[in-house]
CSV table of C-alpha atoms in Angstrom, one decimal:
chain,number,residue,atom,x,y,z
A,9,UNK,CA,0.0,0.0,0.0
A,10,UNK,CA,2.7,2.5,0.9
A,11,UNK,CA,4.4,1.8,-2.2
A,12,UNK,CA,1.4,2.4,-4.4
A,13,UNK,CA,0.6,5.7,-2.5
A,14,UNK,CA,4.2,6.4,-3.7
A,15,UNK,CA,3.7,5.7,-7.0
A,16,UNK,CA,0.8,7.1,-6.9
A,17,UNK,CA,2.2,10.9,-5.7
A,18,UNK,CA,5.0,11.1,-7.8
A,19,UNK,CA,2.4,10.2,-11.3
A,20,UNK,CA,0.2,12.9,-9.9
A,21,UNK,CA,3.2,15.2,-9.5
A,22,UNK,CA,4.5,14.8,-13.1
A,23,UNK,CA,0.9,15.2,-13.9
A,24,UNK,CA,1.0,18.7,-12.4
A,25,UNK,CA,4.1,19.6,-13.5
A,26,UNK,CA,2.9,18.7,-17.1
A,27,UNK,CA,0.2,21.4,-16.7
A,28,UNK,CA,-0.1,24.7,-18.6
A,29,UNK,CA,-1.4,27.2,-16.1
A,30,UNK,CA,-2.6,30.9,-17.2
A,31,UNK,CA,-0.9,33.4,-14.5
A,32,UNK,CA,-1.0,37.2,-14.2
A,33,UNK,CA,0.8,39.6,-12.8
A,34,UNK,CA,0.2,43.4,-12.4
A,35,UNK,CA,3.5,45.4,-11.5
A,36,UNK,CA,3.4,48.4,-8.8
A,37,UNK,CA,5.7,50.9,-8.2
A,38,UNK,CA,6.6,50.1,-4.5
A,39,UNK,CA,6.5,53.8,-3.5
A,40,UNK,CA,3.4,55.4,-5.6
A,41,UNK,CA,1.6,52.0,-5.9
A,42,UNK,CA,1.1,53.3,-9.5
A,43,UNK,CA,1.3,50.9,-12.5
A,44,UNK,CA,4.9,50.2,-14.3
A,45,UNK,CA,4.5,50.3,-18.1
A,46,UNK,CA,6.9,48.4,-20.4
A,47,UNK,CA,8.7,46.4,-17.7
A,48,UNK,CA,9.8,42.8,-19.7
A,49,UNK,CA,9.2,39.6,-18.0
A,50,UNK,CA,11.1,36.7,-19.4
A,51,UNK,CA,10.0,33.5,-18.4
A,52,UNK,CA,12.9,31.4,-18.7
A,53,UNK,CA,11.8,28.0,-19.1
A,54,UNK,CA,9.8,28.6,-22.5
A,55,UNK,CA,11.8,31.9,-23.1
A,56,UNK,CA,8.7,33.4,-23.7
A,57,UNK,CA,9.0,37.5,-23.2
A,58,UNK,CA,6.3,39.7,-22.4
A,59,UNK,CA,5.8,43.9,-21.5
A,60,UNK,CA,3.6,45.0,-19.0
A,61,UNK,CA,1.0,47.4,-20.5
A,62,UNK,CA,0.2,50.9,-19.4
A,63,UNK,CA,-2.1,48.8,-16.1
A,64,UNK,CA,1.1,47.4,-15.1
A,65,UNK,CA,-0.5,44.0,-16.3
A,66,UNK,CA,1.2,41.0,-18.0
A,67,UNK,CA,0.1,37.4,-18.8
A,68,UNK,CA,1.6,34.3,-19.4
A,69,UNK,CA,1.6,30.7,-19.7
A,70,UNK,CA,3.8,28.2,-17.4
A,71,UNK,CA,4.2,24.9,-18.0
A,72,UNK,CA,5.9,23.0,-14.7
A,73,UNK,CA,7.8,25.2,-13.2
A,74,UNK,CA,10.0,28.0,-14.0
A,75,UNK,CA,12.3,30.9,-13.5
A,76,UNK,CA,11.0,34.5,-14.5
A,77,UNK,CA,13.3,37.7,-14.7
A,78,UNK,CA,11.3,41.4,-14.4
A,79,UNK,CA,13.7,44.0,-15.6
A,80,UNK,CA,13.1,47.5,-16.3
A,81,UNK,CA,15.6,50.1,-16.7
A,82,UNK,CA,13.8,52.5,-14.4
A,83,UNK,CA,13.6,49.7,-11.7
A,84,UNK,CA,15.9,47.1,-9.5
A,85,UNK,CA,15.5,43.9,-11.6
A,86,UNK,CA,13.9,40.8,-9.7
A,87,UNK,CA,14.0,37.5,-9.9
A,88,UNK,CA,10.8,35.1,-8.7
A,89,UNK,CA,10.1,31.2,-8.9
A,90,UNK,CA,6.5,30.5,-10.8
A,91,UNK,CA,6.1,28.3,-7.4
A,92,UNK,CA,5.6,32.0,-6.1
A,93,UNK,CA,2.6,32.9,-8.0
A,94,UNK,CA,-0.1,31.0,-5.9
A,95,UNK,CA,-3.1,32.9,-7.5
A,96,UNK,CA,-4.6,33.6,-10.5
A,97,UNK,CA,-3.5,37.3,-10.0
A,98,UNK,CA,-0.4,38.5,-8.6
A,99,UNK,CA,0.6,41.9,-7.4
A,100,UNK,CA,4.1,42.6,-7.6
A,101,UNK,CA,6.2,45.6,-6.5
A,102,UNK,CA,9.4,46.8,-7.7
A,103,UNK,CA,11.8,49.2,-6.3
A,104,UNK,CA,13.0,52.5,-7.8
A,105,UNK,CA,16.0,54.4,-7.2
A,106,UNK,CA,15.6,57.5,-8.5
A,107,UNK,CA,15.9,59.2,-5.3
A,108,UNK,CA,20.2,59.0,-6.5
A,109,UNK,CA,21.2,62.5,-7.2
A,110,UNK,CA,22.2,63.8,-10.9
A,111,UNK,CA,25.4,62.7,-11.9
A,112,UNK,CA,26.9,65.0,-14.9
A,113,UNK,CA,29.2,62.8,-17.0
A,114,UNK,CA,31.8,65.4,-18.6
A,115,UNK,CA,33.6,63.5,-21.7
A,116,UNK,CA,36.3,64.5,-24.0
A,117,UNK,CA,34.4,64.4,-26.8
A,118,UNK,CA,31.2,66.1,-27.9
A,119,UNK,CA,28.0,63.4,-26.9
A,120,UNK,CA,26.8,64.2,-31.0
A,121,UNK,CA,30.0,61.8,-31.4
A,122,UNK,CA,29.9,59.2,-28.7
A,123,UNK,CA,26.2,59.0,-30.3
A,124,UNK,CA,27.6,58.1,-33.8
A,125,UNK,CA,30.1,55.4,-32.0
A,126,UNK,CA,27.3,53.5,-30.0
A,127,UNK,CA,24.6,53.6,-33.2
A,128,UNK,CA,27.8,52.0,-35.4
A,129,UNK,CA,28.8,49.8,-32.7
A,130,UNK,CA,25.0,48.8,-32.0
A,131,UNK,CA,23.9,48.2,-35.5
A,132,UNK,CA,27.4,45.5,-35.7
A,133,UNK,CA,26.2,43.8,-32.5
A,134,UNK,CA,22.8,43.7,-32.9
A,135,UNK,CA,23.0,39.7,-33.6
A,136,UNK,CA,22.2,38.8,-37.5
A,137,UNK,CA,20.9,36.2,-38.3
A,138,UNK,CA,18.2,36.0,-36.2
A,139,UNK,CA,14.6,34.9,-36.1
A,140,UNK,CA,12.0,37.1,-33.9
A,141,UNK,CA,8.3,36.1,-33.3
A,142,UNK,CA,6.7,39.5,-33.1
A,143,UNK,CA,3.2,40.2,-31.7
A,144,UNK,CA,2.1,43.3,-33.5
A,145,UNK,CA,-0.9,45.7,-32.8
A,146,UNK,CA,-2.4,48.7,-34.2
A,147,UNK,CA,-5.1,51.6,-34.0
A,148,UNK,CA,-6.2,53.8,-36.1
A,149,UNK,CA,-8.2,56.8,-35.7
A,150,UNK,CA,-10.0,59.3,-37.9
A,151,UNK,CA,-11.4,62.4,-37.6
A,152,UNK,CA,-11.7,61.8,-33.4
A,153,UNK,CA,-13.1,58.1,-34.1
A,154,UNK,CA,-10.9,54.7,-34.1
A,155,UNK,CA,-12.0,53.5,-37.3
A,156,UNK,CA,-9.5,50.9,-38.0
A,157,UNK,CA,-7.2,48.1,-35.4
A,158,UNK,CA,-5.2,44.9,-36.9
A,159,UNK,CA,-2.5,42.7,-34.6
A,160,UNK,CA,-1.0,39.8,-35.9
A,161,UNK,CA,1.7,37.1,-35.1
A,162,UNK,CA,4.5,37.1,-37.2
A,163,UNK,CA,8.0,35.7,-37.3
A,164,UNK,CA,10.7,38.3,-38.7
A,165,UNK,CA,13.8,36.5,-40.4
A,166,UNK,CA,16.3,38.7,-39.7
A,167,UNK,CA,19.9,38.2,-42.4
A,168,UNK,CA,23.1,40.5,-44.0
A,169,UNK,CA,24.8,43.1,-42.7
A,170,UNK,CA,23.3,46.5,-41.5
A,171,UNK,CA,24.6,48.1,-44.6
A,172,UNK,CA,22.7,45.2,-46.9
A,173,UNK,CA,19.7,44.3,-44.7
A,174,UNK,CA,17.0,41.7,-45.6
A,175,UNK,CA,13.8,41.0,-43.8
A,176,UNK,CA,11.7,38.1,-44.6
A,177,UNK,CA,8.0,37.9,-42.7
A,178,UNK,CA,5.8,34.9,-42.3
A,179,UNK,CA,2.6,36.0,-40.7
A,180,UNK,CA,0.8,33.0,-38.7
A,181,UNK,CA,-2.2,34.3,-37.7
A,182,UNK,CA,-3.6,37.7,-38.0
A,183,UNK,CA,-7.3,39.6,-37.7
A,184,UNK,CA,-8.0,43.6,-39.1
A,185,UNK,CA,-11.3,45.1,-38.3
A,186,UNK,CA,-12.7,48.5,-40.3
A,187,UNK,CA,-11.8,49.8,-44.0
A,188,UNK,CA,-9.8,52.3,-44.9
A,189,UNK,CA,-11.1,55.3,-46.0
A,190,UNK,CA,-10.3,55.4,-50.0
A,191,UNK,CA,-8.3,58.8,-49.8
A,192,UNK,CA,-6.3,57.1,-46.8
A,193,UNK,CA,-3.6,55.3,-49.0
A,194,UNK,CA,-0.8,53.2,-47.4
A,195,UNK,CA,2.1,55.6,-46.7
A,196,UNK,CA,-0.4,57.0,-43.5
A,197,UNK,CA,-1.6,53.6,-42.3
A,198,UNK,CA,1.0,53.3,-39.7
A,199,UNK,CA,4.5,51.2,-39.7
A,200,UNK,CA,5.5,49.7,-43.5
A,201,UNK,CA,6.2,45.9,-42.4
A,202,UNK,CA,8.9,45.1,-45.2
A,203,UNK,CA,11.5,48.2,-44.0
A,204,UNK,CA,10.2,48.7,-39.9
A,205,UNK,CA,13.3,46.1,-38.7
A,206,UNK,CA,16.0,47.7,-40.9
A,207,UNK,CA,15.0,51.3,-39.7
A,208,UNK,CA,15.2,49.5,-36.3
A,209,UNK,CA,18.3,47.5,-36.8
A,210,UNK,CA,20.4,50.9,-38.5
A,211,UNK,CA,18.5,53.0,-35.5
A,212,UNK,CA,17.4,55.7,-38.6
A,213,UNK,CA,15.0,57.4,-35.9
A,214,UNK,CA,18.1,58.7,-34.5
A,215,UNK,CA,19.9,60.6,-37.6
A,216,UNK,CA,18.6,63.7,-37.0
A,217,UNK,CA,20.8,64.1,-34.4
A,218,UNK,CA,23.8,63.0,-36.3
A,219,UNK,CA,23.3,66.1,-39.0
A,220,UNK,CA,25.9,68.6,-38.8
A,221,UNK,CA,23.7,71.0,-37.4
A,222,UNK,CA,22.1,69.4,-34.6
A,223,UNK,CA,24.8,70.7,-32.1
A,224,UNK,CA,23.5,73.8,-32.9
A,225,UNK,CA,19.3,72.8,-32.4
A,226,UNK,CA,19.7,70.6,-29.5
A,227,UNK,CA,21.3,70.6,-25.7
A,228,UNK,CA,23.4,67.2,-25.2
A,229,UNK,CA,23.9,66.1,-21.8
A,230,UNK,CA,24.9,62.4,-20.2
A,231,UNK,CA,24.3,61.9,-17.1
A,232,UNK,CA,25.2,58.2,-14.9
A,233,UNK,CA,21.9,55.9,-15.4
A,234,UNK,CA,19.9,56.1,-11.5
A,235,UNK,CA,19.4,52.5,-11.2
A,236,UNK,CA,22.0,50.7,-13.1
A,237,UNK,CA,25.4,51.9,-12.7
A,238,UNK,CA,26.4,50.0,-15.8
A,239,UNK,CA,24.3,52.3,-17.8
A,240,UNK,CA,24.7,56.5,-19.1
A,241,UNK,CA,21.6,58.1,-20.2
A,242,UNK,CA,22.1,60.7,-22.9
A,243,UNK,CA,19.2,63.4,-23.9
A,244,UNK,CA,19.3,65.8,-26.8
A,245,UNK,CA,16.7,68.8,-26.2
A,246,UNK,CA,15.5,71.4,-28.9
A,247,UNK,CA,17.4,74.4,-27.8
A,248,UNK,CA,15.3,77.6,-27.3
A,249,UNK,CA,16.3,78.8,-31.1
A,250,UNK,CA,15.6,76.0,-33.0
A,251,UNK,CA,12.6,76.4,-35.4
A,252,UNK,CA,12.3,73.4,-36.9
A,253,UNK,CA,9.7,70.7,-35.3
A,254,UNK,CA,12.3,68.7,-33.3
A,255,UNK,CA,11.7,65.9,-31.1
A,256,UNK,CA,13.0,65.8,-26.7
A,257,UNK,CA,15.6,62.5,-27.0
A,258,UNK,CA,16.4,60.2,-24.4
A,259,UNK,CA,19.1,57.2,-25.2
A,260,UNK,CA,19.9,54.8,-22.6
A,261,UNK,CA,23.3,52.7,-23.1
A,262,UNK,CA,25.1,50.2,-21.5
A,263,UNK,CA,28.7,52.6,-21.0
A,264,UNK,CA,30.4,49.4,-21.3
A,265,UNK,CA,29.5,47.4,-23.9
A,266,UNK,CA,28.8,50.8,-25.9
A,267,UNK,CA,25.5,49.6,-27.0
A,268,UNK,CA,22.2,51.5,-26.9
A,269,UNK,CA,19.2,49.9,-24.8
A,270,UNK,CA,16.8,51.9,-25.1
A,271,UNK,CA,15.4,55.2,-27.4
A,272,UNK,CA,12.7,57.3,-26.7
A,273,UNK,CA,11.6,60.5,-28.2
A,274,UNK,CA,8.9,62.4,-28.1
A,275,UNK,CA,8.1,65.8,-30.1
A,276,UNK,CA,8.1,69.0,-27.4
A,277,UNK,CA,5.6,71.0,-26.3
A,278,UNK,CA,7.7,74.0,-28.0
A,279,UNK,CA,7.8,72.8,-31.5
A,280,UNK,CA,4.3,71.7,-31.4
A,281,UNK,CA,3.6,75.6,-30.3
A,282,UNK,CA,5.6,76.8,-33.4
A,283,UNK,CA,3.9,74.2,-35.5
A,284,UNK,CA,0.8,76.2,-34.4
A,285,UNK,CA,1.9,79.2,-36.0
A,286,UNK,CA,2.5,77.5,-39.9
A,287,UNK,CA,0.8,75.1,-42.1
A,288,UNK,CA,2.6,71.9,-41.9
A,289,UNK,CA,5.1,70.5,-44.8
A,290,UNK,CA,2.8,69.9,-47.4
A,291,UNK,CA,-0.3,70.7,-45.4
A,292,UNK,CA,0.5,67.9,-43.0
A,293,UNK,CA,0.5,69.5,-38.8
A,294,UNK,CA,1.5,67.1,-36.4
A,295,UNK,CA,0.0,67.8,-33.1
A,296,UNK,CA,1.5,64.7,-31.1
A,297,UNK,CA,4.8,62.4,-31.6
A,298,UNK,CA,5.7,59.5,-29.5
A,299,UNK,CA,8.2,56.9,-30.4
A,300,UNK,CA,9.9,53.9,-28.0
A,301,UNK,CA,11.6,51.6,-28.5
A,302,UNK,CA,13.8,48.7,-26.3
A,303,UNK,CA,16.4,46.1,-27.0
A,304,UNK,CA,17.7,43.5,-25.2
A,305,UNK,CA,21.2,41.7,-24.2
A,306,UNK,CA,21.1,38.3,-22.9
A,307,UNK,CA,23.9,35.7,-23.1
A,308,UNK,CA,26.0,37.2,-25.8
A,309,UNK,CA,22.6,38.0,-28.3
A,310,UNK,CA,21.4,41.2,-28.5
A,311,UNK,CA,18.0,42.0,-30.2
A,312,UNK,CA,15.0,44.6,-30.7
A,313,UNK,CA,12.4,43.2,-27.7
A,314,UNK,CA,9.7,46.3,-28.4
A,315,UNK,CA,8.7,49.8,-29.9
A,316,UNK,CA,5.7,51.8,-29.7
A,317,UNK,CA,4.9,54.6,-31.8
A,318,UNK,CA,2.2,57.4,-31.7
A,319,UNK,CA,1.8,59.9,-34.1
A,320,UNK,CA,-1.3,62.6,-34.5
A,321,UNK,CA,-1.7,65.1,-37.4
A,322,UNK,CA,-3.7,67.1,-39.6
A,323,UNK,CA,-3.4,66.3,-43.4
A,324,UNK,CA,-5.1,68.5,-46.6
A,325,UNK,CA,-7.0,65.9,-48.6
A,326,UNK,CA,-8.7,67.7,-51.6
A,327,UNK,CA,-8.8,71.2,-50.0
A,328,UNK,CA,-10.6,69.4,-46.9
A,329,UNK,CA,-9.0,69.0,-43.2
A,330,UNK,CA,-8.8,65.4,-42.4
A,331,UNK,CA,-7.2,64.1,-38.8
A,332,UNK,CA,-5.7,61.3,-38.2
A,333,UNK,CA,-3.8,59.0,-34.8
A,334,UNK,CA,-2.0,56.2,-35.4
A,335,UNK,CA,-0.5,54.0,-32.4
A,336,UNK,CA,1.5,50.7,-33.0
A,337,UNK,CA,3.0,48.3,-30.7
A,338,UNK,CA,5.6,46.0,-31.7
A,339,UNK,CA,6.9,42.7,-29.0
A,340,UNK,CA,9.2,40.2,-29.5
A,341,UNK,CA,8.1,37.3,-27.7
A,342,UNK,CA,10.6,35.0,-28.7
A,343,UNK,CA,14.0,35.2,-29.9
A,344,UNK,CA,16.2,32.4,-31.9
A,345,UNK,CA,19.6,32.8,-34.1
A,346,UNK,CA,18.4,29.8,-36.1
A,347,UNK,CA,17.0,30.0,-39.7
A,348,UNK,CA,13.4,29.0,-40.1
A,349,UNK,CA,12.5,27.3,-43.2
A,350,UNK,CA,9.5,28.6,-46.1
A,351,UNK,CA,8.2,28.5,-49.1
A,352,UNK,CA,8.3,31.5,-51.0
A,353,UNK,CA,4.3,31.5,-51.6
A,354,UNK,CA,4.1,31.8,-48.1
A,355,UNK,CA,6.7,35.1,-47.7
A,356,UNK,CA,4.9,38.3,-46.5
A,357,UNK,CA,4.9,41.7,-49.2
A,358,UNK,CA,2.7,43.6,-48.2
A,359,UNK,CA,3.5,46.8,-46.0
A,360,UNK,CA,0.6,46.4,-43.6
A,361,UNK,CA,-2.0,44.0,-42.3
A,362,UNK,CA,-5.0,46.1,-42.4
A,363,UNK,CA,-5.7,44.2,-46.0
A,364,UNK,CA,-4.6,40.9,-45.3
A,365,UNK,CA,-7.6,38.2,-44.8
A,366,UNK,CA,-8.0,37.3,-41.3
A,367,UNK,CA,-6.5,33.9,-40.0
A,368,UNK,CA,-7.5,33.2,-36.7
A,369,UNK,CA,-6.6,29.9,-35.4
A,370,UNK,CA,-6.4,30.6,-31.6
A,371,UNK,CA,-7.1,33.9,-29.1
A,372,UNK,CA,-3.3,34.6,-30.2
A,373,UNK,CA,-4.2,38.0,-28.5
A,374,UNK,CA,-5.4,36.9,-25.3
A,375,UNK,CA,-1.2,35.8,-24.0
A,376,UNK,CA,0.2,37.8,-27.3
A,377,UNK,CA,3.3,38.9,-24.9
A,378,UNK,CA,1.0,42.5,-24.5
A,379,UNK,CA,-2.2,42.4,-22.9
A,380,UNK,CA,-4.4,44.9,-24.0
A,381,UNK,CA,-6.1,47.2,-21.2
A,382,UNK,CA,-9.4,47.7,-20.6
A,383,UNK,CA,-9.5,50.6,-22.6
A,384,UNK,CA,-8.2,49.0,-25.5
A,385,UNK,CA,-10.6,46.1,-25.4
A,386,UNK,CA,-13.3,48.5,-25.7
A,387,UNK,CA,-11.7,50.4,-28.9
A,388,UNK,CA,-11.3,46.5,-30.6
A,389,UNK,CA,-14.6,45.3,-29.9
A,390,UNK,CA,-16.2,48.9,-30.8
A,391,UNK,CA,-14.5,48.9,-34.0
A,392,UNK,CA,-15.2,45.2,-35.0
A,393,UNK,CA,-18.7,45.2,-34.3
A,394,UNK,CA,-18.7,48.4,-36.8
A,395,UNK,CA,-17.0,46.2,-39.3
C-alpha cells in the first residue's frame, strides 16, 4: 500500500508539472503604488517574453515550473520562482531608485560623437541572423473616431549586414477590423512591415541628431543611469532657437558594452507651439509624436524586444481637413539565431496587415506577450462590431 501511495504521488506530480497554467501579474511601483509600463518579464523556461501594458499588467503561460526575470531600466530587476505565484492574479512591486542625485558625466568628446560610435557599434552587435516572433498591434483613428485596429503574429527573419539588410515575414495568424477610408492610401496607415526592422536594426529614428547641425538645435547632456550603474543616459533637447519641429531625445546605453538599450523620443511642447503658427510641410501638422523603442542583451545575443509609436496630425485631402492617430506596438516574444525554413508563396509583401484576410486559429491576442487594457478592449470590440 505504501508503495502504491508512492507511485501514486510522484504520477500525480509529473501530472502537475505537465500542466499549462494561465498566470497574471500586475507590477506596482513600491513607493506610488502606480502601474509600471513596459517592464519585460522573461519567463525562462519557454523563453517566452512579455511587456507590461500601461495597467502594469502581463500574462503568461507556465508549463511546470520555472524561473522569471522582471527587468526595467527605471527599476531594480527581480528574480521570482512561478512556485511563487499562488493565484490567478499576482501583485508585484518593484523598487526605484531614482531618489540617487544627478550625476553629470563630462567627456572629452562632444555626446553628437559618442552617439555616432554607439549607433555603429550597435547596428554591428545587434546579432544577425536571427529569427523574432513579433506580436504586433495597431489603432487607427480618424477624424476623433478609431476606425480601424489589426495585430497579428508574425516571425521576422532577420539576415546580412546593416549596410545590406533583408527582412523576410511569415505571418501565422492575423485579424483587421474596419476599412480604410479610399483617400487614406498606405504611406499613412502606420509602420510599413517590409522596412520597420531595418529602420530599427540601423537606428534611422536617430539621424537627425547626427546632421551637422544638430549641435546647434539641441542641448546634449549624459548623465550616470539612477538604477543601473552600468548604464549612461544621454538626452538631446531642442534648444530655445531651433525652429524646426524637433523631437526631446532620451538614449539609454550600456557605458560598457557601448551599445544602446533603449530610445525614446517624443516631439516637445515647444515645437508643437511653433507648428501652431504655420501650415505643416505639405499641409500635413503634427499635433503629437511618441516613439519607444527597447532592446535587449542576454547571453551574448542582443536584439529589438519592443517599440511603440504614436503619431497625431492634420493632413489636406482635396482642399478638406482630415485628422488622423495612429499607435502601433511592436513585442518580441521570442528570440532564436536559427533560420526557419519557407516557401516562397508563403513570404509576407505587403506593408501592412490592415488588407490581409483574417486567419484566426487561436485567441493569439489573449497571451500575445502584450495584454491589451481595458480601454483597449473596448476600442477593438467597438471597431469590429462596426465592421
Amino acid at each position: 500500500m505504501k508503495y502504491l501511495f508512492t507511485i501514486t504521488f510522484l504520477l500525480f506530480s509529473t501530472y502537475l508539472l505537465g500542466q499549462e497554467v494561465e498566470k497574471t501579474i500586475i507590477l506596482k511601483d513600491e513607493t506610488s503604488n502606480l502601474p509600471i509600463e513596459d517592464a519585460s518579464v522573461l519567463v525562462l523556461k519557454s523563453k517566452q517574453l512579455n511587456l507590461s501594458n500601461t495597467e502594469g499588467k502581463v500574462s503568461f503561460v507556465i508549463k511546470g515550473i520555472s524561473t522569471i526575470q522582471i527587468t526595467h531600466t527605471s527599476y531594480i530587476s527581480q528574480t521570482i520562482r512561478s512556485t511563487s505565484l499562488k493565484e490567478k492574479e499576482t501583485v508585484i512591486y518593484l523598487k526605484s531608485n531614482f531618489n540617487k542625485l544627478d550625476e553629470i558625466i563630462l567627456t572629452k568628446q562632444h555626446p553628437q560623437k559618442i552617439l555616432a560610435t554607439l549607433i555603429e557599434n550597435s547596428s554591428k552587435k545587434l546579432t544577425i541572423p536571427a529569427r523574432l516572433k513579433v506580436y504586433a498591434r495597431e489603432f487607427f483613428k480618424l477624424n476623433g473616431a478609431y476606425s480601424n485596429y489589426n495585430d497579428g503574429l508574425m516571425n521576422f527573419q532577420l539576415s546580412g549586414k546593416p549596410n545590406d539588410f533583408k527582412t523576410t515575414i511569415l505571418v501565422e495568424q492575423n485579424r483587421s477590423f474596419g476599412l480604410v477610408d479610399e483617400s487614406i492610401n498606405d504611406e499613412l496607415v502606420g509602420y510599413n512591415l517590409n522596412n520597420i526592422m531595418q529602420n530599427y536594426y540601423n537606428f534611422k529614428y536617430l539621424n537627425p541628431l547626427l546632421e551637422p547641425r544638430a549641435k546647434k538645435e539641441f542641448d546634449f547632456l549624459i548623465k550616470a543611469h539612477p538604477v543601473n550603474e552600468d548604464y549612461y543616459v544621454m538626452t538631446a533637447i531642442p534648444t530655445d532657437n531651433s525652429a524646426a519641429m524637433l523631437d526631446d531625445y532620451a538614449i539609454v546605453y550600456d557605458r560598457k558594452r557601448k551599445i544602446i538599450i533603449e530610445v525614446s523620443a517624443a516631439i516637445s511642447p515647444t515645437s508643437i507651439a511653433k507648428a501652431k503658427d504655420s501650415n505643416g510641410k505639405n499641409g500635413k501638422t503634427i499635433y503629437k509624436s511618441f516613439f519607444k523603442t527597447m532592446y535587449r542583451f542576454d547571453s551574448n545575443y542582443y536584439y529589438l524586444i519592443s517599440s511603440k509609436e504614436e503619431i497625431g496630425y492634420e493632413k489636406i485631402f482635396k482642399k478638406k481637413t482630415t485628422d488622423i492617430e495612429v499607435r502601433n506596438y511592436f513585442v518580441t516574444t521570442n528570440f532564436s539565431n536559427q533560420n526557419y525554413s519557407f516557401k516562397e508563396s508563403e513570404v509576407f509583401k505587403d506593408k501592412t496587415l490592415f488588407n490581409k484576410k483574417n486567419t484566426i486559429l487561436s485567441n493569439y491576442w489573449e497571451l500575445s506577450g502584450l495584454v491589451a487594457t481595458e480601454e483597449e478592449e473596448q476600442i477593438i470590440k467597438q471597431v469590429q462590431e462596426t465592421d
